mmCIF file of N, CA, C and O in Angstrom:
data_model
loop_
_atom_site.group_PDB
_atom_site.id
_atom_site.type_symbol
_atom_site.label_atom_id
_atom_site.label_comp_id
_atom_site.label_asym_id
_atom_site.label_seq_id
_atom_site.Cartn_x
_atom_site.Cartn_y
_atom_site.Cartn_z
ATOM 1 N N MET A 1 -1.271 -52.860 30.746
ATOM 2 C CA MET A 1 -0.145 -52.020 30.449
ATOM 3 C C MET A 1 0.645 -51.690 31.716
ATOM 4 O O MET A 1 1.865 -51.701 31.702
ATOM 5 N N LEU A 2 -0.053 -51.426 32.804
ATOM 6 C CA LEU A 2 0.632 -51.135 34.056
ATOM 7 C C LEU A 2 1.351 -52.361 34.600
ATOM 8 O O LEU A 2 2.412 -52.237 35.217
ATOM 9 N N LYS A 3 0.779 -53.533 34.347
ATOM 10 C CA LYS A 3 1.421 -54.760 34.811
ATOM 11 C C LYS A 3 2.752 -54.964 34.078
ATOM 12 O O LYS A 3 3.750 -55.317 34.692
ATOM 13 N N LYS A 4 2.754 -54.718 32.774
ATOM 14 C CA LYS A 4 3.982 -54.854 31.994
ATOM 15 C C LYS A 4 5.030 -53.846 32.466
ATOM 16 O O LYS A 4 6.203 -54.175 32.603
ATOM 17 N N LEU A 5 4.602 -52.613 32.746
ATOM 18 C CA LEU A 5 5.510 -51.586 33.252
ATOM 19 C C LEU A 5 6.077 -52.004 34.598
ATOM 20 O O LEU A 5 7.280 -51.844 34.849
ATOM 21 N N TYR A 6 5.246 -52.551 35.467
ATOM 22 C CA TYR A 6 5.700 -53.007 36.775
ATOM 23 C C TYR A 6 6.727 -54.127 36.641
ATOM 24 O O TYR A 6 7.743 -54.115 37.329
ATOM 25 N N VAL A 7 6.475 -55.080 35.775
ATOM 26 C CA VAL A 7 7.393 -56.206 35.586
ATOM 27 C C VAL A 7 8.732 -55.710 35.054
ATOM 28 O O VAL A 7 9.798 -56.091 35.566
ATOM 29 N N GLN A 8 8.706 -54.841 34.049
ATOM 30 C CA GLN A 8 9.956 -54.340 33.482
ATOM 31 C C GLN A 8 10.722 -53.484 34.489
ATOM 32 O O GLN A 8 11.944 -53.573 34.588
ATOM 33 N N THR A 9 10.003 -52.673 35.254
ATOM 34 C CA THR A 9 10.654 -51.849 36.276
ATOM 35 C C THR A 9 11.262 -52.706 37.370
ATOM 36 O O THR A 9 12.373 -52.432 37.831
ATOM 37 N N SER A 10 10.570 -53.740 37.778
ATOM 38 C CA SER A 10 11.113 -54.606 38.825
ATOM 39 C C SER A 10 12.340 -55.365 38.332
ATOM 40 O O SER A 10 13.299 -55.552 39.089
ATOM 41 N N HIS A 11 12.353 -55.777 37.072
ATOM 42 C CA HIS A 11 13.543 -56.451 36.535
ATOM 43 C C HIS A 11 14.736 -55.497 36.501
ATOM 44 O O HIS A 11 15.847 -55.871 36.875
ATOM 45 N N TYR A 12 14.507 -54.271 36.057
ATOM 46 C CA TYR A 12 15.582 -53.284 36.005
ATOM 47 C C TYR A 12 16.102 -52.971 37.407
ATOM 48 O O TYR A 12 17.309 -52.901 37.640
ATOM 49 N N THR A 13 15.199 -52.793 38.358
ATOM 50 C CA THR A 13 15.587 -52.486 39.734
ATOM 51 C C THR A 13 16.349 -53.641 40.356
ATOM 52 O O THR A 13 17.365 -53.438 41.028
ATOM 53 N N LEU A 14 15.893 -54.853 40.131
ATOM 54 C CA LEU A 14 16.562 -56.026 40.685
ATOM 55 C C LEU A 14 17.962 -56.188 40.106
ATOM 56 O O LEU A 14 18.920 -56.451 40.844
ATOM 57 N N SER A 15 18.101 -55.991 38.809
ATOM 58 C CA SER A 15 19.433 -56.125 38.210
ATOM 59 C C SER A 15 20.370 -55.032 38.696
ATOM 60 O O SER A 15 21.549 -55.284 38.937
ATOM 61 N N SER A 16 19.873 -53.827 38.878
ATOM 62 C CA SER A 16 20.708 -52.743 39.403
ATOM 63 C C SER A 16 21.120 -53.030 40.847
ATOM 64 O O SER A 16 22.270 -52.799 41.228
ATOM 65 N N ALA A 17 20.198 -53.530 41.634
ATOM 66 C CA ALA A 17 20.501 -53.843 43.029
ATOM 67 C C ALA A 17 21.521 -54.984 43.127
ATOM 68 O O ALA A 17 22.443 -54.931 43.956
ATOM 69 N N LEU A 18 21.372 -56.001 42.299
ATOM 70 C CA LEU A 18 22.329 -57.108 42.321
ATOM 71 C C LEU A 18 23.717 -56.661 41.859
ATOM 72 O O LEU A 18 24.736 -57.105 42.402
ATOM 73 N N SER A 19 23.767 -55.776 40.902
ATOM 74 C CA SER A 19 25.040 -55.246 40.444
ATOM 75 C C SER A 19 25.720 -54.437 41.541
ATOM 76 O O SER A 19 26.938 -54.564 41.766
ATOM 77 N N ALA A 20 24.966 -53.605 42.230
ATOM 78 C CA ALA A 20 25.526 -52.830 43.342
ATOM 79 C C ALA A 20 25.979 -53.742 44.472
ATOM 80 O O ALA A 20 27.037 -53.522 45.079
ATOM 81 N N LEU A 21 25.225 -54.779 44.744
ATOM 82 C CA LEU A 21 25.594 -55.733 45.792
ATOM 83 C C LEU A 21 26.876 -56.476 45.438
ATOM 84 O O LEU A 21 27.756 -56.667 46.289
ATOM 85 N N ALA A 22 27.005 -56.883 44.184
ATOM 86 C CA ALA A 22 28.228 -57.571 43.751
ATOM 87 C C ALA A 22 29.449 -56.667 43.894
ATOM 88 O O ALA A 22 30.522 -57.106 44.316
ATOM 89 N N GLY A 23 29.292 -55.396 43.549
ATOM 90 C CA GLY A 23 30.396 -54.454 43.718
ATOM 91 C C GLY A 23 30.759 -54.244 45.168
ATOM 92 O O GLY A 23 31.943 -54.164 45.527
ATOM 93 N N THR A 24 29.759 -54.174 46.033
ATOM 94 C CA THR A 24 30.004 -53.987 47.462
ATOM 95 C C THR A 24 30.693 -55.199 48.071
ATOM 96 O O THR A 24 31.586 -55.064 48.914
ATOM 97 N N ILE A 25 30.306 -56.384 47.642
ATOM 98 C CA ILE A 25 30.911 -57.608 48.178
ATOM 99 C C ILE A 25 32.323 -57.804 47.646
ATOM 100 O O ILE A 25 33.228 -58.194 48.381
ATOM 101 N N SER A 26 32.547 -57.523 46.364
ATOM 102 C CA SER A 26 33.859 -57.789 45.774
ATOM 103 C C SER A 26 34.902 -56.733 46.130
ATOM 104 O O SER A 26 36.102 -57.005 46.065
ATOM 105 N N PHE A 27 34.493 -55.537 46.515
ATOM 106 C CA PHE A 27 35.441 -54.462 46.801
ATOM 107 C C PHE A 27 36.468 -54.829 47.877
ATOM 108 O O PHE A 27 37.676 -54.659 47.659
ATOM 109 N N PRO A 28 36.060 -55.351 49.042
ATOM 110 C CA PRO A 28 37.070 -55.694 50.056
ATOM 111 C C PRO A 28 38.036 -56.795 49.591
ATOM 112 O O PRO A 28 39.236 -56.760 49.911
ATOM 113 N N PHE A 29 37.535 -57.754 48.831
ATOM 114 C CA PHE A 29 38.407 -58.823 48.343
ATOM 115 C C PHE A 29 39.428 -58.290 47.348
ATOM 116 O O PHE A 29 40.606 -58.663 47.390
ATOM 117 N N LEU A 30 38.974 -57.436 46.440
ATOM 118 C CA LEU A 30 39.892 -56.887 45.447
ATOM 119 C C LEU A 30 40.953 -56.004 46.090
ATOM 120 O O LEU A 30 42.120 -56.034 45.688
ATOM 121 N N THR A 31 40.572 -55.216 47.087
ATOM 122 C CA THR A 31 41.561 -54.343 47.725
ATOM 123 C C THR A 31 42.567 -55.132 48.540
ATOM 124 O O THR A 31 43.704 -54.690 48.706
ATOM 125 N N ARG A 32 42.195 -56.281 49.027
ATOM 126 C CA ARG A 32 43.141 -57.119 49.775
ATOM 127 C C ARG A 32 44.065 -57.909 48.857
ATOM 128 O O ARG A 32 45.231 -58.114 49.156
ATOM 129 N N MET A 33 43.526 -58.365 47.728
ATOM 130 C CA MET A 33 44.297 -59.236 46.842
ATOM 131 C C MET A 33 45.212 -58.461 45.900
ATOM 132 O O MET A 33 46.240 -58.972 45.472
ATOM 133 N N LEU A 34 44.846 -57.233 45.542
ATOM 134 C CA LEU A 34 45.604 -56.479 44.554
ATOM 135 C C LEU A 34 46.439 -55.389 45.218
ATOM 136 O O LEU A 34 46.028 -54.805 46.223
ATOM 137 N N THR A 35 47.606 -55.112 44.635
ATOM 138 C CA THR A 35 48.405 -53.978 45.099
ATOM 139 C C THR A 35 47.752 -52.692 44.599
ATOM 140 O O THR A 35 46.832 -52.725 43.780
ATOM 141 N N VAL A 36 48.251 -51.563 45.064
ATOM 142 C CA VAL A 36 47.689 -50.275 44.648
ATOM 143 C C VAL A 36 47.851 -50.097 43.137
ATOM 144 O O VAL A 36 46.938 -49.651 42.439
ATOM 145 N N GLY A 37 48.998 -50.473 42.614
ATOM 146 C CA GLY A 37 49.238 -50.359 41.174
ATOM 147 C C GLY A 37 48.326 -51.265 40.364
ATOM 148 O O GLY A 37 47.803 -50.867 39.314
ATOM 149 N N GLU A 38 48.130 -52.499 40.823
ATOM 150 C CA GLU A 38 47.248 -53.433 40.114
ATOM 151 C C GLU A 38 45.797 -52.967 40.173
ATOM 152 O O GLU A 38 45.059 -53.093 39.191
ATOM 153 N N TYR A 39 45.400 -52.411 41.311
ATOM 154 C CA TYR A 39 44.028 -51.908 41.440
ATOM 155 C C TYR A 39 43.817 -50.711 40.515
ATOM 156 O O TYR A 39 42.768 -50.568 39.893
ATOM 157 N N GLY A 40 44.824 -49.855 40.414
ATOM 158 C CA GLY A 40 44.746 -48.722 39.493
ATOM 159 C C GLY A 40 44.670 -49.178 38.050
ATOM 160 O O GLY A 40 43.926 -48.621 37.243
ATOM 161 N N LEU A 41 45.446 -50.210 37.706
ATOM 162 C CA LEU A 41 45.413 -50.758 36.352
ATOM 163 C C LEU A 41 44.042 -51.374 36.049
ATOM 164 O O LEU A 41 43.501 -51.194 34.957
ATOM 165 N N LEU A 42 43.478 -52.068 37.017
ATOM 166 C CA LEU A 42 42.140 -52.637 36.851
ATOM 167 C C LEU A 42 41.112 -51.528 36.601
ATOM 168 O O LEU A 42 40.247 -51.653 35.724
ATOM 169 N N SER A 43 41.220 -50.453 37.337
ATOM 170 C CA SER A 43 40.315 -49.326 37.147
ATOM 171 C C SER A 43 40.504 -48.694 35.777
ATOM 172 O O SER A 43 39.528 -48.335 35.100
ATOM 173 N N LEU A 44 41.745 -48.555 35.337
ATOM 174 C CA LEU A 44 42.020 -47.971 34.023
ATOM 175 C C LEU A 44 41.450 -48.841 32.899
ATOM 176 O O LEU A 44 40.816 -48.339 31.968
ATOM 177 N N VAL A 45 41.656 -50.142 32.989
ATOM 178 C CA VAL A 45 41.135 -51.063 31.972
ATOM 179 C C VAL A 45 39.615 -51.041 31.959
ATOM 180 O O VAL A 45 38.985 -50.988 30.901
ATOM 181 N N SER A 46 38.999 -51.042 33.129
ATOM 182 C CA SER A 46 37.540 -51.019 33.218
ATOM 183 C C SER A 46 36.965 -49.739 32.618
ATOM 184 O O SER A 46 36.014 -49.778 31.833
ATOM 185 N N THR A 47 37.543 -48.612 32.945
ATOM 186 C CA THR A 47 37.069 -47.343 32.405
ATOM 187 C C THR A 47 37.265 -47.265 30.900
ATOM 188 O O THR A 47 36.390 -46.787 30.165
ATOM 189 N N THR A 48 38.401 -47.748 30.422
ATOM 190 C CA THR A 48 38.675 -47.739 28.982
ATOM 191 C C THR A 48 37.673 -48.607 28.235
ATOM 192 O O THR A 48 37.158 -48.215 27.177
ATOM 193 N N LEU A 49 37.380 -49.791 28.760
ATOM 194 C CA LEU A 49 36.407 -50.667 28.109
ATOM 195 C C LEU A 49 35.009 -50.048 28.088
ATOM 196 O O LEU A 49 34.301 -50.148 27.083
ATOM 197 N N GLU A 50 34.609 -49.401 29.172
ATOM 198 C CA GLU A 50 33.304 -48.753 29.201
ATOM 199 C C GLU A 50 33.232 -47.630 28.163
ATOM 200 O O GLU A 50 32.210 -47.464 27.492
ATOM 201 N N LEU A 51 34.296 -46.883 28.019
ATOM 202 C CA LEU A 51 34.331 -45.818 27.015
ATOM 203 C C LEU A 51 34.266 -46.392 25.604
ATOM 204 O O LEU A 51 33.531 -45.887 24.750
ATOM 205 N N LEU A 52 34.996 -47.464 25.352
ATOM 206 C CA LEU A 52 35.003 -48.069 24.029
ATOM 207 C C LEU A 52 33.661 -48.691 23.670
ATOM 208 O O LEU A 52 33.257 -48.671 22.505
ATOM 209 N N VAL A 53 32.967 -49.238 24.641
ATOM 210 C CA VAL A 53 31.628 -49.781 24.376
ATOM 211 C C VAL A 53 30.691 -48.652 23.967
ATOM 212 O O VAL A 53 29.909 -48.782 23.019
ATOM 213 N N GLY A 54 30.782 -47.526 24.657
ATOM 214 C CA GLY A 54 29.946 -46.378 24.296
ATOM 215 C C GLY A 54 30.245 -45.869 22.899
ATOM 216 O O GLY A 54 29.340 -45.545 22.135
ATOM 217 N N VAL A 55 31.516 -45.809 22.537
ATOM 218 C CA VAL A 55 31.898 -45.363 21.197
ATOM 219 C C VAL A 55 31.479 -46.401 20.157
ATOM 220 O O VAL A 55 31.004 -46.065 19.077
ATOM 221 N N GLY A 56 31.632 -47.682 20.489
ATOM 222 C CA GLY A 56 31.307 -48.746 19.549
ATOM 223 C C GLY A 56 29.832 -48.825 19.216
ATOM 224 O O GLY A 56 29.453 -49.145 18.088
ATOM 225 N N LYS A 57 28.985 -48.497 20.167
ATOM 226 C CA LYS A 57 27.549 -48.558 19.906
ATOM 227 C C LYS A 57 27.088 -47.376 19.067
ATOM 228 O O LYS A 57 26.389 -47.551 18.078
ATOM 229 N N MET A 58 27.430 -46.188 19.444
ATOM 230 C CA MET A 58 27.129 -44.948 18.723
ATOM 231 C C MET A 58 25.695 -44.880 18.194
ATOM 232 O O MET A 58 25.453 -44.419 17.078
ATOM 233 N N GLY A 59 24.732 -45.360 18.956
ATOM 234 C CA GLY A 59 23.329 -45.250 18.557
ATOM 235 C C GLY A 59 22.875 -46.275 17.532
ATOM 236 O O GLY A 59 21.765 -46.180 17.023
ATOM 237 N N THR A 60 23.720 -47.238 17.215
ATOM 238 C CA THR A 60 23.364 -48.214 16.192
ATOM 239 C C THR A 60 22.122 -49.011 16.579
ATOM 240 O O THR A 60 21.276 -49.294 15.731
ATOM 241 N N GLN A 61 21.983 -49.354 17.847
ATOM 242 C CA GLN A 61 20.844 -50.166 18.267
ATOM 243 C C GLN A 61 19.528 -49.441 18.040
ATOM 244 O O GLN A 61 18.524 -50.055 17.688
ATOM 245 N N HIS A 62 19.505 -48.119 18.208
ATOM 246 C CA HIS A 62 18.275 -47.365 17.985
ATOM 247 C C HIS A 62 17.953 -47.249 16.494
ATOM 248 O O HIS A 62 16.797 -47.338 16.091
ATOM 249 N N SER A 63 18.977 -47.043 15.685
ATOM 250 C CA SER A 63 18.723 -46.906 14.253
ATOM 251 C C SER A 63 18.289 -48.236 13.636
ATOM 252 O O SER A 63 17.486 -48.261 12.702
ATOM 253 N N ILE A 64 18.796 -49.340 14.154
ATOM 254 C CA ILE A 64 18.393 -50.651 13.636
ATOM 255 C C ILE A 64 16.909 -50.882 13.872
ATOM 256 O O ILE A 64 16.182 -51.314 12.978
ATOM 257 N N VAL A 65 16.448 -50.562 15.056
ATOM 258 C CA VAL A 65 15.025 -50.735 15.362
ATOM 259 C C VAL A 65 14.178 -49.826 14.475
ATOM 260 O O VAL A 65 13.139 -50.231 13.948
ATOM 261 N N ARG A 66 14.634 -48.609 14.271
ATOM 262 C CA ARG A 66 13.868 -47.643 13.500
ATOM 263 C C ARG A 66 13.772 -48.010 12.021
ATOM 264 O O ARG A 66 12.716 -47.900 11.409
ATOM 265 N N PHE A 67 14.876 -48.444 11.429
ATOM 266 C CA PHE A 67 14.895 -48.687 9.994
ATOM 267 C C PHE A 67 14.505 -50.114 9.593
ATOM 268 O O PHE A 67 14.281 -50.375 8.420
ATOM 269 N N HIS A 68 14.400 -51.019 10.544
ATOM 270 C CA HIS A 68 14.009 -52.388 10.199
ATOM 271 C C HIS A 68 12.588 -52.427 9.642
ATOM 272 O O HIS A 68 12.314 -53.134 8.664
ATOM 273 N N GLY A 69 11.699 -51.677 10.277
ATOM 274 C CA GLY A 69 10.312 -51.652 9.793
ATOM 275 C C GLY A 69 10.201 -51.134 8.374
ATOM 276 O O GLY A 69 9.433 -51.666 7.569
ATOM 277 N N GLU A 70 10.996 -50.111 8.065
ATOM 278 C CA GLU A 70 10.972 -49.569 6.711
ATOM 279 C C GLU A 70 11.491 -50.582 5.694
ATOM 280 O O GLU A 70 10.935 -50.729 4.606
ATOM 281 N N ALA A 71 12.559 -51.272 6.044
ATOM 282 C CA ALA A 71 13.122 -52.262 5.118
ATOM 283 C C ALA A 71 12.190 -53.464 4.968
ATOM 284 O O ALA A 71 12.075 -54.036 3.883
ATOM 285 N N ASP A 72 11.526 -53.829 6.043
ATOM 286 C CA ASP A 72 10.633 -54.989 6.019
ATOM 287 C C ASP A 72 9.406 -54.736 5.145
ATOM 288 O O ASP A 72 8.952 -55.627 4.420
ATOM 289 N N THR A 73 8.884 -53.533 5.187
ATOM 290 C CA THR A 73 7.689 -53.219 4.392
ATOM 291 C C THR A 73 8.019 -52.739 2.983
ATOM 292 O O THR A 73 7.124 -52.589 2.161
ATOM 293 N N GLY A 74 9.292 -52.489 2.717
ATOM 294 C CA GLY A 74 9.696 -52.026 1.396
ATOM 295 C C GLY A 74 9.586 -50.526 1.220
ATOM 296 O O GLY A 74 9.731 -50.021 0.111
ATOM 297 N N LYS A 75 9.327 -49.794 2.294
ATOM 298 C CA LYS A 75 9.197 -48.338 2.207
ATOM 299 C C LYS A 75 10.542 -47.633 2.311
ATOM 300 O O LYS A 75 10.641 -46.456 2.025
ATOM 301 N N GLY A 76 11.555 -48.354 2.728
ATOM 302 C CA GLY A 76 12.878 -47.749 2.880
ATOM 303 C C GLY A 76 13.683 -47.797 1.602
ATOM 304 O O GLY A 76 13.228 -48.310 0.571
ATOM 305 N N PRO A 77 14.899 -47.259 1.657
ATOM 306 C CA PRO A 77 15.729 -47.223 0.447
ATOM 307 C C PRO A 77 16.322 -48.584 0.073
ATOM 308 O O PRO A 77 16.907 -48.723 -0.999
ATOM 309 N N THR A 78 16.167 -49.582 0.913
ATOM 310 C CA THR A 78 16.744 -50.897 0.633
ATOM 311 C C THR A 78 15.822 -52.000 1.137
ATOM 312 O O THR A 78 14.877 -51.750 1.884
ATOM 313 N N ASP A 79 16.103 -53.229 0.726
ATOM 314 C CA ASP A 79 15.327 -54.378 1.196
ATOM 315 C C ASP A 79 15.990 -54.943 2.461
ATOM 316 O O ASP A 79 16.952 -54.398 2.978
ATOM 317 N N LEU A 80 15.459 -56.067 2.967
ATOM 318 C CA LEU A 80 16.000 -56.650 4.190
ATOM 319 C C LEU A 80 17.434 -57.142 4.027
ATOM 320 O O LEU A 80 18.240 -57.011 4.947
ATOM 321 N N LYS A 81 17.760 -57.683 2.869
ATOM 322 C CA LYS A 81 19.126 -58.164 2.649
ATOM 323 C C LYS A 81 20.124 -57.008 2.753
ATOM 324 O O LYS A 81 21.153 -57.113 3.417
ATOM 325 N N GLY A 82 19.814 -55.906 2.113
ATOM 326 C CA GLY A 82 20.672 -54.728 2.194
ATOM 327 C C GLY A 82 20.705 -54.141 3.593
ATOM 328 O O GLY A 82 21.736 -53.651 4.056
ATOM 329 N N PHE A 83 19.553 -54.193 4.278
ATOM 330 C CA PHE A 83 19.483 -53.701 5.656
ATOM 331 C C PHE A 83 20.411 -54.492 6.570
ATOM 332 O O PHE A 83 21.171 -53.916 7.347
ATOM 333 N N TYR A 84 20.346 -55.823 6.480
ATOM 334 C CA TYR A 84 21.178 -56.662 7.340
ATOM 335 C C TYR A 84 22.663 -56.466 7.050
ATOM 336 O O TYR A 84 23.484 -56.369 7.969
ATOM 337 N N SER A 85 23.031 -56.410 5.782
ATOM 338 C CA SER A 85 24.447 -56.229 5.457
ATOM 339 C C SER A 85 24.951 -54.869 5.932
ATOM 340 O O SER A 85 26.057 -54.754 6.465
ATOM 341 N N THR A 86 24.131 -53.836 5.778
ATOM 342 C CA THR A 86 24.525 -52.509 6.251
ATOM 343 C C THR A 86 24.668 -52.490 7.764
ATOM 344 O O THR A 86 25.608 -51.902 8.305
ATOM 345 N N ALA A 87 23.752 -53.131 8.469
ATOM 346 C CA ALA A 87 23.813 -53.165 9.931
ATOM 347 C C ALA A 87 25.068 -53.887 10.410
ATOM 348 O O ALA A 87 25.765 -53.419 11.319
ATOM 349 N N ILE A 88 25.391 -55.006 9.797
ATOM 350 C CA ILE A 88 26.573 -55.768 10.216
ATOM 351 C C ILE A 88 27.850 -54.999 9.929
ATOM 352 O O ILE A 88 28.752 -54.918 10.777
ATOM 353 N N VAL A 89 27.938 -54.415 8.749
ATOM 354 C CA VAL A 89 29.143 -53.645 8.403
ATOM 355 C C VAL A 89 29.278 -52.430 9.325
ATOM 356 O O VAL A 89 30.379 -52.122 9.800
ATOM 357 N N THR A 90 28.185 -51.742 9.612
ATOM 358 C CA THR A 90 28.234 -50.572 10.489
ATOM 359 C C THR A 90 28.707 -50.951 11.883
ATOM 360 O O THR A 90 29.542 -50.267 12.478
ATOM 361 N N MET A 91 28.181 -52.046 12.419
ATOM 362 C CA MET A 91 28.605 -52.485 13.755
ATOM 363 C C MET A 91 30.074 -52.888 13.758
ATOM 364 O O MET A 91 30.801 -52.595 14.719
ATOM 365 N N ALA A 92 30.524 -53.545 12.719
ATOM 366 C CA ALA A 92 31.927 -53.952 12.649
ATOM 367 C C ALA A 92 32.846 -52.735 12.564
ATOM 368 O O ALA A 92 33.868 -52.677 13.251
ATOM 369 N N VAL A 93 32.481 -51.769 11.749
ATOM 370 C CA VAL A 93 33.340 -50.580 11.579
ATOM 371 C C VAL A 93 33.391 -49.760 12.867
ATOM 372 O O VAL A 93 34.472 -49.351 13.303
ATOM 373 N N THR A 94 32.249 -49.512 13.485
ATOM 374 C CA THR A 94 32.268 -48.737 14.748
ATOM 375 C C THR A 94 32.948 -49.507 15.864
ATOM 376 O O THR A 94 33.585 -48.921 16.730
ATOM 377 N N GLY A 95 32.827 -50.827 15.864
ATOM 378 C CA GLY A 95 33.530 -51.620 16.867
ATOM 379 C C GLY A 95 35.041 -51.577 16.684
ATOM 380 O O GLY A 95 35.792 -51.476 17.656
ATOM 381 N N LEU A 96 35.492 -51.621 15.453
ATOM 382 C CA LEU A 96 36.927 -51.550 15.184
ATOM 383 C C LEU A 96 37.472 -50.131 15.393
ATOM 384 O O LEU A 96 38.630 -49.958 15.760
ATOM 385 N N ALA A 97 36.632 -49.122 15.173
ATOM 386 C CA ALA A 97 37.079 -47.739 15.367
ATOM 387 C C ALA A 97 37.278 -47.431 16.847
ATOM 388 O O ALA A 97 38.104 -46.598 17.200
ATOM 389 N N GLY A 98 36.504 -48.113 17.703
ATOM 390 C CA GLY A 98 36.619 -47.860 19.144
ATOM 391 C C GLY A 98 37.766 -48.561 19.696
ATOM 392 O O GLY A 98 38.685 -48.264 20.289
#
């Protein structure tokens, strides 16, 4: 169990470090290539997309994991076919709402 925790933690740490490194390396290039207005627009678009992703998810990934077991065993209010259709429609609606 500790080995699995170590592997998952190291993957998360490595991906975070690589992301920070990419931002540090690309920052001087972006500031040289873009005007102040273009850099501001890039920041606005990036922030807007991050906000929309957060709104689009709205906890759907957690509820899918939680209710899949119920649908699979037949203990939930619907079967797997109904579960999948509900999940797809929910993701589409929240994605379009964002």
